[in-house]
Tab-separated table of C-alpha atoms and ligand atoms in Angstrom:
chain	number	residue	atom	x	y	z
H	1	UNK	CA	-55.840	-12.997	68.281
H	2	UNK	CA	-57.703	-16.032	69.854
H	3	UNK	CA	-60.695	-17.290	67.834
H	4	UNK	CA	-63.294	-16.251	70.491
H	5	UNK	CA	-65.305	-18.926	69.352
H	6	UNK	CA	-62.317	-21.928	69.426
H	7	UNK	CA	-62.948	-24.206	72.611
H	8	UNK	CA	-61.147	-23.513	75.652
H	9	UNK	CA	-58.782	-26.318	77.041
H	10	UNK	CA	-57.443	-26.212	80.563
H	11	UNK	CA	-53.871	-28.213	80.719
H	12	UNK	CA	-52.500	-29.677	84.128
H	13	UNK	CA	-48.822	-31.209	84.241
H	14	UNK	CA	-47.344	-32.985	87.337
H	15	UNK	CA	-44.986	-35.358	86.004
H	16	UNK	CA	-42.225	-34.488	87.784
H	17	UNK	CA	-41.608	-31.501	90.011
H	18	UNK	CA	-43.303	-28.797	87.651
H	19	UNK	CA	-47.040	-27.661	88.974
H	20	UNK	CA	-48.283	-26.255	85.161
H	21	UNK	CA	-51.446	-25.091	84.959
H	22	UNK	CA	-51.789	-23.550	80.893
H	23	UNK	CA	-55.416	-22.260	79.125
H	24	UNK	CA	-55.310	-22.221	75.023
H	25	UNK	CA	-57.799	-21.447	73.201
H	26	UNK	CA	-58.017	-22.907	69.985
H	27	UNK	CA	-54.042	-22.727	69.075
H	28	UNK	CA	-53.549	-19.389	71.131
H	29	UNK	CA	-51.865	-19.433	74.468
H	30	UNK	CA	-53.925	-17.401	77.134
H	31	UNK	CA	-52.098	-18.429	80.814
H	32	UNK	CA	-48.855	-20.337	81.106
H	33	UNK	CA	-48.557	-20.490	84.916
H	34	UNK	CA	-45.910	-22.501	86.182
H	35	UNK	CA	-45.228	-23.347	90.557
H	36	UNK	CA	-42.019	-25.519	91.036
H	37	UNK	CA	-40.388	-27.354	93.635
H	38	UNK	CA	-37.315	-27.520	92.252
H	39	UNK	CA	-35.804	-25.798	95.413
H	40	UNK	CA	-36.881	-28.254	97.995
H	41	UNK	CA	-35.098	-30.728	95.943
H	42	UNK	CA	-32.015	-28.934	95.252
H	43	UNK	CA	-30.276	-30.454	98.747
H	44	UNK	CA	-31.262	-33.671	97.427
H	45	UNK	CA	-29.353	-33.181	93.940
H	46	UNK	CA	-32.498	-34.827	92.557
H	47	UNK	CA	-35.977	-35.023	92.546
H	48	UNK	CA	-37.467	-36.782	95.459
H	49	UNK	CA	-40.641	-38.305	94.484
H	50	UNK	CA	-42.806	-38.023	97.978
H	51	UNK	CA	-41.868	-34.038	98.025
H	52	UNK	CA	-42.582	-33.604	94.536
H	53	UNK	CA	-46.175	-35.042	94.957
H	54	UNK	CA	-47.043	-32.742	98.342
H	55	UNK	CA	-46.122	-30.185	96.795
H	56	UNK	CA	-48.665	-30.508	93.978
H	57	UNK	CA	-50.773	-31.241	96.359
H	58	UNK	CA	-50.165	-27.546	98.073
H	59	UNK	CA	-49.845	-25.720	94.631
H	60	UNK	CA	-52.225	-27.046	92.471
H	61	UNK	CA	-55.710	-24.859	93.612
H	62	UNK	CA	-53.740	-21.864	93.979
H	63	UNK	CA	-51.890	-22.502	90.484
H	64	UNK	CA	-55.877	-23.008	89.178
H	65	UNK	CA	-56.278	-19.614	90.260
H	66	UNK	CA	-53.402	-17.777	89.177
H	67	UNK	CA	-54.113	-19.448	85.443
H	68	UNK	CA	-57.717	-18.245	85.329
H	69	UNK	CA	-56.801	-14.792	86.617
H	70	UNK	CA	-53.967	-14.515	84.135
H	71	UNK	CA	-56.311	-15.453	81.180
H	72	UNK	CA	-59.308	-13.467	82.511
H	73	UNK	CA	-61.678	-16.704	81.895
H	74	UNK	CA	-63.915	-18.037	84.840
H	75	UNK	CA	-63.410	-22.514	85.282
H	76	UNK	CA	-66.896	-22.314	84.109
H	77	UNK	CA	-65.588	-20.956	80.779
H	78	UNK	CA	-63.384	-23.800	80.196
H	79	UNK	CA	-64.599	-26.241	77.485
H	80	UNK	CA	-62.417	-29.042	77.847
H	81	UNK	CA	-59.744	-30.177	80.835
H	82	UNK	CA	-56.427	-32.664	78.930
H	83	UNK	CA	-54.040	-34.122	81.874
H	84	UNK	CA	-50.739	-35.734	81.721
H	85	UNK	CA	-51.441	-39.290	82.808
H	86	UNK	CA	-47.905	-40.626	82.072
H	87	UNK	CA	-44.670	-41.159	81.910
H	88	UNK	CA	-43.482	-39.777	85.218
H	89	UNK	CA	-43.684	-39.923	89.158
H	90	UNK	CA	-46.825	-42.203	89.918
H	91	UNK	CA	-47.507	-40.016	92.968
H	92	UNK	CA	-46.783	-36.704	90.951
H	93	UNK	CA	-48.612	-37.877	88.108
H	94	UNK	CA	-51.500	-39.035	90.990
H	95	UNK	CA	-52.219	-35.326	92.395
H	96	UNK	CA	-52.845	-33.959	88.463
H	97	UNK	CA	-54.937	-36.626	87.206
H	98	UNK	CA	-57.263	-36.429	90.320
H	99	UNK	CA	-57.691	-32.994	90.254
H	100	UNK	CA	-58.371	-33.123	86.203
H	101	UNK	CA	-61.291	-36.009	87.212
H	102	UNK	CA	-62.623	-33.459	90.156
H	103	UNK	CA	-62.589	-30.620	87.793
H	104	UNK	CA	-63.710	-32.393	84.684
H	105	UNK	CA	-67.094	-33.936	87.082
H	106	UNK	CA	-67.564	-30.689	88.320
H	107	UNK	CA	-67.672	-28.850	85.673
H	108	UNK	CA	-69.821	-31.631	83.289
H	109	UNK	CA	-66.995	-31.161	80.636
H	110	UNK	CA	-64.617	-34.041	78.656
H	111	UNK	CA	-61.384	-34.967	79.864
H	112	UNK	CA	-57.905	-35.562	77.823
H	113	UNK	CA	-55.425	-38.110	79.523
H	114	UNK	CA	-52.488	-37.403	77.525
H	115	UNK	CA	-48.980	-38.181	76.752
H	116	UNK	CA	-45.950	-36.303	78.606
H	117	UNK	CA	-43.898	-36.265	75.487
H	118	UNK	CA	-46.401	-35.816	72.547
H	119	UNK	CA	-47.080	-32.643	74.906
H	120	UNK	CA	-43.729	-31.414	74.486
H	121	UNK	CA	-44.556	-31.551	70.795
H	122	UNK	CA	-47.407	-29.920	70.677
H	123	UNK	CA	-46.375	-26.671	72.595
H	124	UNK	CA	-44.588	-25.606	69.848
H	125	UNK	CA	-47.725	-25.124	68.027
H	126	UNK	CA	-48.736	-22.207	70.048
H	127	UNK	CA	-45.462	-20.517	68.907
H	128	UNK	CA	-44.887	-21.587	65.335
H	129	UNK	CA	-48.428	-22.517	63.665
H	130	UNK	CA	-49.480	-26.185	62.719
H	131	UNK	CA	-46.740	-28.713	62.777
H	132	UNK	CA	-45.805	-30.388	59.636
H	133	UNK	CA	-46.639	-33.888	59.079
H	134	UNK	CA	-44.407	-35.312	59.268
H	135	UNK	CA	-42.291	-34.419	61.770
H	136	UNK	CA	-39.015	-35.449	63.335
H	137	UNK	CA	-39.063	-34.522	66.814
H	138	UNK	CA	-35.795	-34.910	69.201
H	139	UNK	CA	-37.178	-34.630	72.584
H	140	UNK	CA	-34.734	-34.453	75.204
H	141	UNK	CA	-35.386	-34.133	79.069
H	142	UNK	CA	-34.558	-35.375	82.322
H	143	UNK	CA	-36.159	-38.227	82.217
H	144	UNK	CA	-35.690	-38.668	78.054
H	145	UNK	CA	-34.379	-39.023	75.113
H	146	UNK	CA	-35.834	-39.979	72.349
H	147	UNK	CA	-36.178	-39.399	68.605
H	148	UNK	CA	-39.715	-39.390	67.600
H	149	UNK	CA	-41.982	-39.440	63.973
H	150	UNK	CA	-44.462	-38.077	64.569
H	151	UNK	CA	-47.454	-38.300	61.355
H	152	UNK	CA	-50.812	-37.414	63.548
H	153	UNK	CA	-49.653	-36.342	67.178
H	154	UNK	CA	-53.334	-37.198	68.118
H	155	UNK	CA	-52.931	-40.703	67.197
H	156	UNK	CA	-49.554	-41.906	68.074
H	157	UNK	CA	-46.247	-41.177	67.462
H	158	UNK	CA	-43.135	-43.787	66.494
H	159	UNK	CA	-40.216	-44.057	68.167
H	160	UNK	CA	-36.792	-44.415	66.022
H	161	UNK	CA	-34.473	-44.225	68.721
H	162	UNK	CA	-34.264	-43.505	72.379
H	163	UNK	CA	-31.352	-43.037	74.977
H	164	UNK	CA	-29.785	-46.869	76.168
H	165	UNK	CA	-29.187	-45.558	79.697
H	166	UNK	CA	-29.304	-42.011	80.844
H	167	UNK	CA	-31.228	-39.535	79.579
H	168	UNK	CA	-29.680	-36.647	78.673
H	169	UNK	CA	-30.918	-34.322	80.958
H	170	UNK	CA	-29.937	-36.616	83.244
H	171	UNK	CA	-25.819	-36.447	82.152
H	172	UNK	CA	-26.085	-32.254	82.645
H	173	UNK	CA	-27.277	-32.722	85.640
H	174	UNK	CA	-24.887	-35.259	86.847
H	175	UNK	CA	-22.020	-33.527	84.824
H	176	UNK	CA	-22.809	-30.565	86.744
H	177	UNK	CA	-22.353	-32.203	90.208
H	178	UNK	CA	-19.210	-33.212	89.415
H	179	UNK	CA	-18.523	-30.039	88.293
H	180	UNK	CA	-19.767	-28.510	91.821
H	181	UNK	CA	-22.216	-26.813	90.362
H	182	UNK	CA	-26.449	-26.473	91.602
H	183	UNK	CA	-29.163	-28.588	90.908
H	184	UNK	CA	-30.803	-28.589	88.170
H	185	UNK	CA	-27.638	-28.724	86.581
H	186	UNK	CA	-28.641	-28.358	82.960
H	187	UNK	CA	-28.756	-24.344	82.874
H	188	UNK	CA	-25.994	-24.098	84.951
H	189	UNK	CA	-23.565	-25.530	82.459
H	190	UNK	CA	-25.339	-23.832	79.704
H	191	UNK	CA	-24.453	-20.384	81.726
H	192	UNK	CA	-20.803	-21.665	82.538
H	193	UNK	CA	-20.012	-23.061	79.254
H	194	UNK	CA	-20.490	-19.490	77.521
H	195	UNK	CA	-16.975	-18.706	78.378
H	196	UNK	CA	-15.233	-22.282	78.244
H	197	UNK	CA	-13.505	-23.489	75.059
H	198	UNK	CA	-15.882	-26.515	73.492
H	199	UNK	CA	-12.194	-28.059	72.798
H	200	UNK	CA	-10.701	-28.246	75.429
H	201	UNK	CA	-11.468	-32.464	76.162
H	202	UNK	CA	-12.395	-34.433	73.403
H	203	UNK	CA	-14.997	-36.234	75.152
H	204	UNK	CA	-16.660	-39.275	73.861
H	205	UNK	CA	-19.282	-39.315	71.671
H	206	UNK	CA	-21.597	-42.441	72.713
H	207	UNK	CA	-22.756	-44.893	70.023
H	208	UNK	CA	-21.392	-43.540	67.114
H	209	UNK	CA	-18.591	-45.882	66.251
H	210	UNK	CA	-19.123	-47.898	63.319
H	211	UNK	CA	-19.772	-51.025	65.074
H	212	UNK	CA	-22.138	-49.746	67.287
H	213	UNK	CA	-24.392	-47.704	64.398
H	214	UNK	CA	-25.213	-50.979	63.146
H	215	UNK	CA	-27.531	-51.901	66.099
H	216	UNK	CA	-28.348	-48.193	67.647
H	217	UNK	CA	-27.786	-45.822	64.596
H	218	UNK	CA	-30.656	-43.635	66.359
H	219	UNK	CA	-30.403	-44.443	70.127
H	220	UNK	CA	-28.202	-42.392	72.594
H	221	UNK	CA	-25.877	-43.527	75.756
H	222	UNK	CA	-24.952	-40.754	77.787
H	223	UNK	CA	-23.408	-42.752	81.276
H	224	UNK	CA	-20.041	-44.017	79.189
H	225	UNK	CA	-19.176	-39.462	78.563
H	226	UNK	CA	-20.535	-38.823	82.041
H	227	UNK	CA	-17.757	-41.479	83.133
H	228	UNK	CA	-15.546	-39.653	81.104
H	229	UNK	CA	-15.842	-36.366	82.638
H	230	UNK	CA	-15.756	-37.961	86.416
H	231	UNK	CA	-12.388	-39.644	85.243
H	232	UNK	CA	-10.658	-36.315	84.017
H	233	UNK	CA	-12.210	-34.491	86.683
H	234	UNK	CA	-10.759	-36.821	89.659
H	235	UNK	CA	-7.187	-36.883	87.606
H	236	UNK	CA	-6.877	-32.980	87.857
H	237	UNK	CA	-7.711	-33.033	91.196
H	238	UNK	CA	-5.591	-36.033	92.278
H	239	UNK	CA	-2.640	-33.948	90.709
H	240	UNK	CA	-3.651	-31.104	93.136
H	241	UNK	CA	-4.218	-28.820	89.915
H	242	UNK	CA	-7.715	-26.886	89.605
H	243	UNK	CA	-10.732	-27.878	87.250
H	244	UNK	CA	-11.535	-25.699	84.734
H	245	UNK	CA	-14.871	-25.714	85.064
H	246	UNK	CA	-16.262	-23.551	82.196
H	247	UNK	CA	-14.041	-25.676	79.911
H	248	UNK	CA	-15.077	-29.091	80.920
H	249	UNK	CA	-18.540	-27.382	81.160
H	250	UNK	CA	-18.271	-26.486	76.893
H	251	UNK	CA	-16.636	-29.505	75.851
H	252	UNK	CA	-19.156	-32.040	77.564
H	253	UNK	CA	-22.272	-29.677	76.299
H	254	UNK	CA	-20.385	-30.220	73.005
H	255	UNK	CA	-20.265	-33.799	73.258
H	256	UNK	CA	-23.918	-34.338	74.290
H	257	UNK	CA	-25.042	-31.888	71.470
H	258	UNK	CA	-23.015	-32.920	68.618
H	259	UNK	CA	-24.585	-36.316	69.126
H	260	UNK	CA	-27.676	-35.744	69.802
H	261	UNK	CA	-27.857	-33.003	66.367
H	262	UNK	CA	-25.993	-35.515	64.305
H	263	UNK	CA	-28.173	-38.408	64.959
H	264	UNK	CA	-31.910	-36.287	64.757
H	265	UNK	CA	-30.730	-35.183	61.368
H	266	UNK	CA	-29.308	-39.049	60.230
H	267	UNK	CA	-32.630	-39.722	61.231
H	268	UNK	CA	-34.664	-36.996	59.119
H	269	UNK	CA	-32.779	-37.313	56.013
H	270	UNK	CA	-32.822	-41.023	56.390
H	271	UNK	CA	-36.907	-40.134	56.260
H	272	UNK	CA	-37.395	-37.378	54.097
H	273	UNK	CA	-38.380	-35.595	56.656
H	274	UNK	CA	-37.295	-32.231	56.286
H	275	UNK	CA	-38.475	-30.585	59.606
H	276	UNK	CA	-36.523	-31.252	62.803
H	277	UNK	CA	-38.248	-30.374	66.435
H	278	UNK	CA	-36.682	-29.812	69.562
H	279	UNK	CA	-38.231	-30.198	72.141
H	280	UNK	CA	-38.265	-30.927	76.804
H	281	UNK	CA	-36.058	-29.581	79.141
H	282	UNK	CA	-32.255	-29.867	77.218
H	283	UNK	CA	-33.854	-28.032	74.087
H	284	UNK	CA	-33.231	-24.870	76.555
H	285	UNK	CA	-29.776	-25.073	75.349
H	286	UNK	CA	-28.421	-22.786	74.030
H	287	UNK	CA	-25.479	-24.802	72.129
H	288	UNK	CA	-27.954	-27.442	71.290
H	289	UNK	CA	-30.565	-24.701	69.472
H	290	UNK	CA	-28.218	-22.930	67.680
H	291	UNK	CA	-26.019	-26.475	66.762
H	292	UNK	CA	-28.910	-27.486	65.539
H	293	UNK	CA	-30.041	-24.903	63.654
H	294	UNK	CA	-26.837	-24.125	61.812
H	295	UNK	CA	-26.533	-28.291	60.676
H	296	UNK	CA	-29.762	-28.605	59.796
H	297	UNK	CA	-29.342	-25.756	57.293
H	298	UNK	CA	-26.495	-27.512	55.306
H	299	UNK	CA	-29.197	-30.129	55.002
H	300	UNK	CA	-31.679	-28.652	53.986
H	301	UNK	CA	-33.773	-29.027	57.200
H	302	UNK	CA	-36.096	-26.643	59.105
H	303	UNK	CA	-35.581	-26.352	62.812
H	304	UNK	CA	-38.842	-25.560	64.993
H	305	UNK	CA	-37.380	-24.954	68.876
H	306	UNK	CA	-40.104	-23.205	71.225
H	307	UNK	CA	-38.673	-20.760	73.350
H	308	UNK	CA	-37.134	-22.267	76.414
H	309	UNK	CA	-40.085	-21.842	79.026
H	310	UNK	CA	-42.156	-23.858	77.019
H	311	UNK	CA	-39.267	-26.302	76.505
H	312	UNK	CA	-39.370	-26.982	80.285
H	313	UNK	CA	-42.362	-28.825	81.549
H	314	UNK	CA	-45.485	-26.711	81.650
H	315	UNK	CA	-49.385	-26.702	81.658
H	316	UNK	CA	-49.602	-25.327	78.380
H	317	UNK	CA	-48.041	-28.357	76.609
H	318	UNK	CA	-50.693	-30.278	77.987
H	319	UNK	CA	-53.295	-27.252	77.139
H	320	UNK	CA	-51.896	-27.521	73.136
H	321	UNK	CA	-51.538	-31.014	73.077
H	322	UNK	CA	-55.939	-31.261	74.609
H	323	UNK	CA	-56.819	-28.531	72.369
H	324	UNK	CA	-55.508	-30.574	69.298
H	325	UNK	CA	-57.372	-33.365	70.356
H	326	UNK	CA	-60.341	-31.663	70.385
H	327	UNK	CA	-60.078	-30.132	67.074
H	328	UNK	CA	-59.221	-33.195	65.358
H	329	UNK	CA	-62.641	-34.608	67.148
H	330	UNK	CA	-60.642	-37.246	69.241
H	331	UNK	CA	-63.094	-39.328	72.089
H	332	UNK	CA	-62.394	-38.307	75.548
H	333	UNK	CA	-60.296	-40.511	77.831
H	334	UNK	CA	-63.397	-42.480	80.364
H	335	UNK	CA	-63.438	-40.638	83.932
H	336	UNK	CA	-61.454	-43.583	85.647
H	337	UNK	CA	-58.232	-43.166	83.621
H	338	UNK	CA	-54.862	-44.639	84.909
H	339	UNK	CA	-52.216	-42.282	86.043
H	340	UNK	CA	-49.335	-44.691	84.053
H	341	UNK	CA	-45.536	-43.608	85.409
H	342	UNK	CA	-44.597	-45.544	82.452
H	343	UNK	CA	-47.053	-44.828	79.684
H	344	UNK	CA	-45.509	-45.165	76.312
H	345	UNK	CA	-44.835	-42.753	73.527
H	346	UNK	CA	-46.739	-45.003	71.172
H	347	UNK	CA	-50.036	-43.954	73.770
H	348	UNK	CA	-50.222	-40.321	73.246
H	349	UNK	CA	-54.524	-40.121	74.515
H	350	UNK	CA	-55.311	-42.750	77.150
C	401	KG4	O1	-38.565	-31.375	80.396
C	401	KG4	P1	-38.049	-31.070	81.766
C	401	KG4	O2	-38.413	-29.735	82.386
C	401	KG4	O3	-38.496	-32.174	82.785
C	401	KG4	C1	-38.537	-33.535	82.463
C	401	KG4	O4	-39.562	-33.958	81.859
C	401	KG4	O5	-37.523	-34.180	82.762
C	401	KG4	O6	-36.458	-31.219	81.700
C	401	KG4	C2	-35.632	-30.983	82.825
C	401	KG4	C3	-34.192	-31.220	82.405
C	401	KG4	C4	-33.186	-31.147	83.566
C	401	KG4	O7	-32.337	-32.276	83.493
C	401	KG4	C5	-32.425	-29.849	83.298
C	401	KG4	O8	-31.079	-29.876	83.761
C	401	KG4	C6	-32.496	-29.768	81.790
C	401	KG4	O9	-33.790	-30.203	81.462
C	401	KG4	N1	-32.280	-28.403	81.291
C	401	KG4	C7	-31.227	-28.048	80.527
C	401	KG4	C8	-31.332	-26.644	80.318
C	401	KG4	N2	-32.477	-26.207	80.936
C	401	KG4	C9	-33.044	-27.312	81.527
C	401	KG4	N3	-30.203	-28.775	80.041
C	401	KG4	C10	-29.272	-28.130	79.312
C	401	KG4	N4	-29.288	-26.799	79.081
C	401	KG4	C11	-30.295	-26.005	79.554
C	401	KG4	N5	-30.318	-24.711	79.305
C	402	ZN	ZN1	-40.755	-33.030	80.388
């Protein structure tokens, strides 16, 4: 039950191609409500920035709407408005911090600029309680990957390790191409991968040789196994035999997952930290959550995953992540704040 009392925070995310409009109150989650234009990109086989940001444009009043009516709460009801400012698409990122300024003037109320990723943390509040502090979070999306402590998600978060080239979001999707298979490519191989053999190639597993642990024990590289897979694909099909697609579908979703488990929990035992969030786009997985899961049990580490529509980019991230800053008493962001495509993780309120 909400806490009718608890401030309510309006959330709007348009960091990529995602229109998220979310309402919490207090930690509760009253309207997740979610408009993409992930199909105009689709021909594209990637997100095309200029379409991503009309889009908004189009979706973002109605999306208002659909949020408020969902929740049963007027705008005027709404106590506080948070934003994604950055990382992402400077034009996409444009459209929702203008309309948070417009709405936060209008309304006379205090406005959150916040951090992409420390939003993809916080969601998982409205599922599973108060995070632990502190935490190790493994956020992984299309446009990162990154292992994260975080101590006081209001104040800042540090990095331990982040991907060297793609991110890993990025490989599925690619991976999935190749494979001949839609965009976004990530689910897709999830789906296909179900009935594929996770042995079948013994893909590489990216800076975890010796050599290289020395220098990126908790960073990730994701574009030497996406070679991979483009080499074995192009030798089947140079030999005229067929690709077995849900096999190199499970044993590249292996690959990525295997790394990216093994190095979140060198990094939380190398802490003492002994709870492990997952969290963006990839922690849909379903390999990944339950790889995860079943590791982090041998040592002895909890495993907080928020169901996969909140792992996907969404207005209630940015809801949780405003509401938390308003609990914890944090000083609005001034009316004039930057949208910044490349805000860093250390800047989680701008
Ligand atoms: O967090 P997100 O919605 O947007 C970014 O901030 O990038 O993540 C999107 C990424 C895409 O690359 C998509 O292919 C991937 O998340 N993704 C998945 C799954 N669902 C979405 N990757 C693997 N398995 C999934 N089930
Ligand atoms: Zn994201």
């Amino acid at each position: 039950m909400p806490t009718p009392d608890a401030p309510l925070v309006l959330g709007i995310e348009t960091s990529c191609d995602e229109t998220g409009v979310g309402l919490v109150r207090g930690t509760t989650l009253l309207a997740d409500t979610v408009a993409s234009s992930v199909e105009e990109h689709a021909r594209f086989g990637g997100v095309v920035p200029e379409v991503a940001s009309r889009a908004h444009l189009e979706a973002m009043v109605p999306t208002i709407e659909r949020a408020c009516a969902t929740a049963g709460v007027r705008l005027t009801d709404v106590d506080a408005i948070a934003v994604t400012s950055g990382p992402g698409l400077a034009g996409a990122l444009l459209v929702g911090v203008a309309s948070a300024k417009a709405l936060a003037l209008g309304l006379g109320k205090p406005l959150y600029g916040v951090n992409h990723l420390a939003a993809h943390v916080a969601v998982d509040q409205l599922e599973h309680g108060p995070l632990p502090e502190p935490t190790l979070a493994l956020l992984v999306s299309g446009g990162h990957s990154s292992l994260l402590k975080v101590t006081d998600l209001t104040l800042g978060v540090d990095p331990m390790g982040a991907t060297i080239d793609d991110a890993a979001g990025e490989a599925f999707d690619k991976v999935a191409r190749l494979l001949g298979l839609p965009f976004p490519g990530g689910p897709h191989i999830d789906r296909a991968a179900a009935s594929g053999s996770s042995v079948y190639v013994d893909f590489p597993r990216g800076l975890t040789a010796r050599r290289d642990l020395e220098r990126h024990r908790f960073d990730f590289s994701f574009s030497g196994l996406k070679t991979a897979v483009a080499r074995w694909v192009e030798a089947r099909e140079r030999a005229g035999e067929p690709v077995p697609v849900a096999d190199v579908a499970a044993s590249f979703q292996e690959a990525v997952c295997d790394v990216l488990v093994r190095k979140a929990l060198d990094a939380a035992t190398s802490e003492g930290i002994e709870d492990l969030l997952l969290g963006g786009g990839v922690a849909a997985n379903s390999r990944l959550r339950a790889m995860a899961v079943e590791r982090a049990e041998a040592v002895g580490v909890r495993v907080r995953v928020p169901r996969p529509g909140l792992c996907t980019d969404n207005g209630a991230m940015v809801a949780a992540l405003g509401a938390e800053m308003v609990a914890r008493g944090r000083t609005p962001s001034a009316l004039d704040l930057p949208a910044d495509s490349s805000q860093p993780v250390t800047s989680v309120l701008v």
